[in-house]
Coordinates of C-alpha atoms in Angstrom, one line a residue:
X1 CA 34.7 273.4 -105.7
X2 CA 38.3 272.0 -106.2
X3 CA 39.8 273.6 -103.3
X4 CA 36.6 272.4 -101.4
X5 CA 37.6 268.1 -102.6
X6 CA 41.0 269.1 -101.4
X7 CA 40.3 269.8 -97.7
X8 CA 37.0 267.3 -98.0
X9 CA 39.3 264.5 -99.0
X10 CA 42.7 264.9 -97.0
X11 CA 39.9 265.3 -93.7
X12 CA 38.3 262.2 -94.9
X13 CA 42.2 260.7 -94.3
X14 CA 43.0 262.4 -91.5
X15 CA 39.9 261.1 -89.5
X16 CA 40.4 257.6 -90.9
X17 CA 43.5 258.3 -89.0
X18 CA 42.2 259.0 -86.0
X19 CA 39.7 255.8 -85.9
X20 CA 41.8 253.5 -86.4
X21 CA 43.9 255.4 -83.6
X22 CA 41.6 255.6 -81.0
X23 CA 38.8 253.7 -81.9
X24 CA 37.3 254.1 -78.4
X25 CA 37.0 257.6 -78.3
X26 CA 34.5 257.5 -81.4
X27 CA 32.4 254.9 -79.5
X28 CA 32.1 257.7 -77.1
X29 CA 31.7 259.9 -79.6
X30 CA 28.6 257.9 -81.2
X31 CA 27.0 257.2 -77.5
X32 CA 27.6 260.6 -76.9
X33 CA 26.1 261.7 -80.3
X34 CA 23.2 259.4 -80.0
X35 CA 22.5 260.8 -76.9
X36 CA 22.3 264.7 -77.9
X37 CA 19.8 263.4 -81.0
X38 CA 18.0 261.6 -78.6
X39 CA 16.9 265.1 -76.3
X40 CA 16.5 266.9 -79.9
X41 CA 14.3 264.3 -80.7
X42 CA 12.2 264.1 -77.1
X43 CA 11.7 267.9 -77.9
X44 CA 10.3 267.9 -81.7
X45 CA 8.3 265.2 -80.9
X46 CA 7.5 267.6 -78.0
X47 CA 6.7 270.4 -79.7
X48 CA 5.5 269.3 -83.3
X49 CA 4.8 266.1 -83.7
X50 CA 2.0 265.6 -80.1
X51 CA 0.3 268.5 -82.0
X52 CA 0.0 267.1 -85.5
X53 CA -3.3 265.4 -84.6
X54 CA -6.0 266.0 -81.7
X55 CA -6.4 263.1 -79.8
X56 CA -5.8 262.7 -75.9
X57 CA -5.0 258.9 -76.6
X58 CA -1.8 260.1 -79.3
X59 CA -1.1 262.9 -77.3
X60 CA -0.7 261.0 -74.5
X61 CA 1.4 258.1 -76.3
X62 CA 3.8 261.2 -78.2
X63 CA 4.2 262.7 -74.3
X64 CA 5.0 259.6 -72.9
X65 CA 7.4 259.1 -75.9
X66 CA 9.2 262.9 -76.0
X67 CA 10.2 262.1 -71.8
X68 CA 11.5 259.1 -72.4
X69 CA 13.7 260.3 -75.2
X70 CA 14.9 263.1 -73.0
X71 CA 15.4 261.4 -69.9
X72 CA 17.8 259.0 -71.6
X73 CA 19.4 261.5 -73.8
X74 CA 20.7 263.5 -70.9
X75 CA 21.4 260.4 -68.7
X76 CA 23.6 259.1 -72.0
X77 CA 25.7 262.5 -72.7
X78 CA 26.4 263.3 -69.0
X79 CA 26.8 260.4 -67.5
X80 CA 29.6 258.6 -69.5
X81 CA 31.4 262.1 -68.7
X82 CA 31.3 261.4 -65.3
X83 CA 32.2 257.7 -64.4
X84 CA 33.9 254.9 -66.0
X85 CA 34.3 252.9 -69.2
X86 CA 32.1 250.1 -68.0
X87 CA 29.7 252.7 -67.4
X88 CA 29.9 253.7 -71.1
X89 CA 28.5 249.8 -72.3
X90 CA 25.1 250.3 -69.8
X91 CA 24.8 253.0 -71.3
X92 CA 24.8 251.5 -75.0
X93 CA 22.9 248.9 -74.0
X94 CA 20.5 251.6 -72.5
X95 CA 20.3 253.3 -75.5
X96 CA 19.6 250.0 -77.5
X97 CA 16.3 249.3 -75.5
X98 CA 15.8 253.1 -75.7
X99 CA 15.6 252.6 -79.5
X100 CA 13.8 249.6 -79.8
X101 CA 11.3 250.7 -77.5
X102 CA 11.0 254.0 -79.2
X103 CA 10.7 252.6 -82.6
X104 CA 7.8 250.5 -80.9
X105 CA 6.1 253.3 -79.2
X106 CA 6.3 255.5 -83.2
X107 CA 5.2 252.6 -84.7
X108 CA 2.1 252.3 -82.1
X109 CA 1.7 256.0 -82.7
X110 CA 1.6 255.7 -86.2
X111 CA -1.2 253.3 -86.2
X112 CA -3.2 255.8 -84.3
X113 CA -3.3 257.9 -87.5
X114 CA -4.6 255.0 -89.3
X115 CA -7.6 257.0 -90.5
X116 CA -6.8 260.0 -90.7
X117 CA -5.2 262.3 -93.7
X118 CA -2.4 262.9 -92.1
X119 CA 1.2 261.1 -94.8
X120 CA 2.3 258.4 -92.7
X121 CA 5.3 257.8 -94.4
X122 CA 7.7 260.0 -93.2
X123 CA 6.8 258.9 -89.3
X124 CA 7.3 255.4 -90.5
X125 CA 10.5 256.2 -92.0
X126 CA 11.6 258.4 -89.0
X127 CA 10.5 254.6 -86.9
X128 CA 12.8 252.7 -88.8
X129 CA 15.2 254.6 -88.9
X130 CA 15.3 254.2 -84.5
X131 CA 15.5 250.6 -84.9
X132 CA 18.6 250.9 -88.1
X133 CA 20.2 252.7 -85.0
X134 CA 19.8 250.5 -82.2
X135 CA 21.0 247.5 -84.8
X136 CA 24.3 249.3 -85.1
X137 CA 24.8 249.4 -81.6
X138 CA 23.8 245.9 -81.1
X139 CA 26.6 245.2 -83.5
X140 CA 29.6 247.9 -81.6
X141 CA 27.9 246.7 -77.9
X142 CA 30.8 243.8 -77.2
X143 CA 34.3 245.7 -77.2
X144 CA 36.3 243.6 -79.2
X145 CA 33.3 243.6 -82.2
X146 CA 33.0 247.5 -81.8
X147 CA 36.3 248.2 -81.9
X148 CA 37.0 246.3 -85.0
X149 CA 33.9 247.7 -86.7
X150 CA 35.1 251.4 -85.7
X151 CA 38.5 250.7 -87.7
X152 CA 36.9 249.0 -90.5
X153 CA 35.0 252.1 -90.9
X154 CA 38.4 254.3 -90.3
X155 CA 40.3 252.5 -92.6
X156 CA 37.7 252.8 -95.8
X157 CA 37.9 256.3 -94.7
X158 CA 41.3 256.1 -95.5
X159 CA 41.8 254.3 -97.8
X160 CA 38.5 256.0 -99.8
X161 CA 40.4 259.6 -98.7
X162 CA 43.6 258.6 -99.9
X163 CA 42.4 257.1 -103.6
X164 CA 39.8 261.0 -104.3
X165 CA 42.9 262.8 -103.4
X166 CA 45.4 260.4 -106.1
X167 CA 42.6 260.6 -108.3
X168 CA 42.2 264.3 -108.1
X169 CA 46.1 264.4 -107.9
X170 CA 46.0 262.9 -111.7
X171 CA 43.0 264.6 -112.8
X172 CA 44.8 268.1 -112.0
X173 CA 48.0 267.0 -114.1
X174 CA 46.2 266.0 -117.0
X175 CA 43.9 269.2 -117.6
X176 CA 47.5 270.9 -116.9
X177 CA 49.5 269.0 -119.5
X178 CA 46.4 269.5 -121.8
X179 CA 46.5 273.3 -121.6
X180 CA 50.7 273.3 -121.6
X181 CA 49.7 272.0 -125.7
X182 CA 46.8 274.2 -126.1
X183 CA 49.5 277.5 -125.4
X184 CA 51.9 274.9 -127.2
X185 CA 50.3 274.6 -130.4
X186 CA 49.3 278.7 -130.9
X187 CA 52.9 279.4 -130.2
X188 CA 53.9 276.2 -133.0
X189 CA 50.9 277.7 -135.7
X190 CA 52.6 281.2 -135.3
X191 CA 56.3 280.1 -136.0
X192 CA 54.7 278.1 -139.1
X193 CA 52.9 280.8 -140.5
X194 CA 55.8 283.3 -139.6
X195 CA 58.5 280.9 -141.8
X196 CA 55.9 279.7 -144.6
X197 CA 56.2 284.3 -144.7
X198 CA 60.2 284.4 -144.9
X199 CA 60.1 282.2 -147.1
X200 CA 57.2 283.6 -149.5
X201 CA 59.7 287.0 -149.0
X202 CA 62.5 285.0 -150.0
X203 CA 61.3 283.3 -153.0
X204 CA 60.0 287.5 -154.7
X205 CA 63.2 288.5 -154.0
X206 CA 65.0 286.0 -156.3

């Protein structure tokens, strides 16, 4: 566990440095990851969510949402890799629109489950997450503000990693010092016992 902590905190420091040095790359990565997530989310809705309620309107709504997710996901994953940064900026706005529309469709589909015994909390939370991700993308969509926010996150990761490494080092040092004291105490007790024994033998010899 201790080795894992060291690796984790050192990795956080390295990640923080990379984010500070290459902020644009991480914005690109965010778009790429959200694109992959949209594809997975669309497939999940198509295979599972669409089947939980046998209703033509519900199934149609989820089908539209699924296809929309998969198409936008594929575009956001592959298109920015083939074109310039300008297209990447456009894809961020496309993703924002997709996430908000997907959340609206999702809340509507949840309302269709109102008179059923199906637990809707999971699906409400799911659509709230889409809104939160959209808000995060809105924050990083302006280039200068986006780079600033990414760098703040990188600095926070770097500072936290350094702090935790320092704490880990101090904790290990304290444990080591305590172990040294524990080792010395039995030796000291043994030495005192030997001195006492020798003294007793000396007195009985007299």
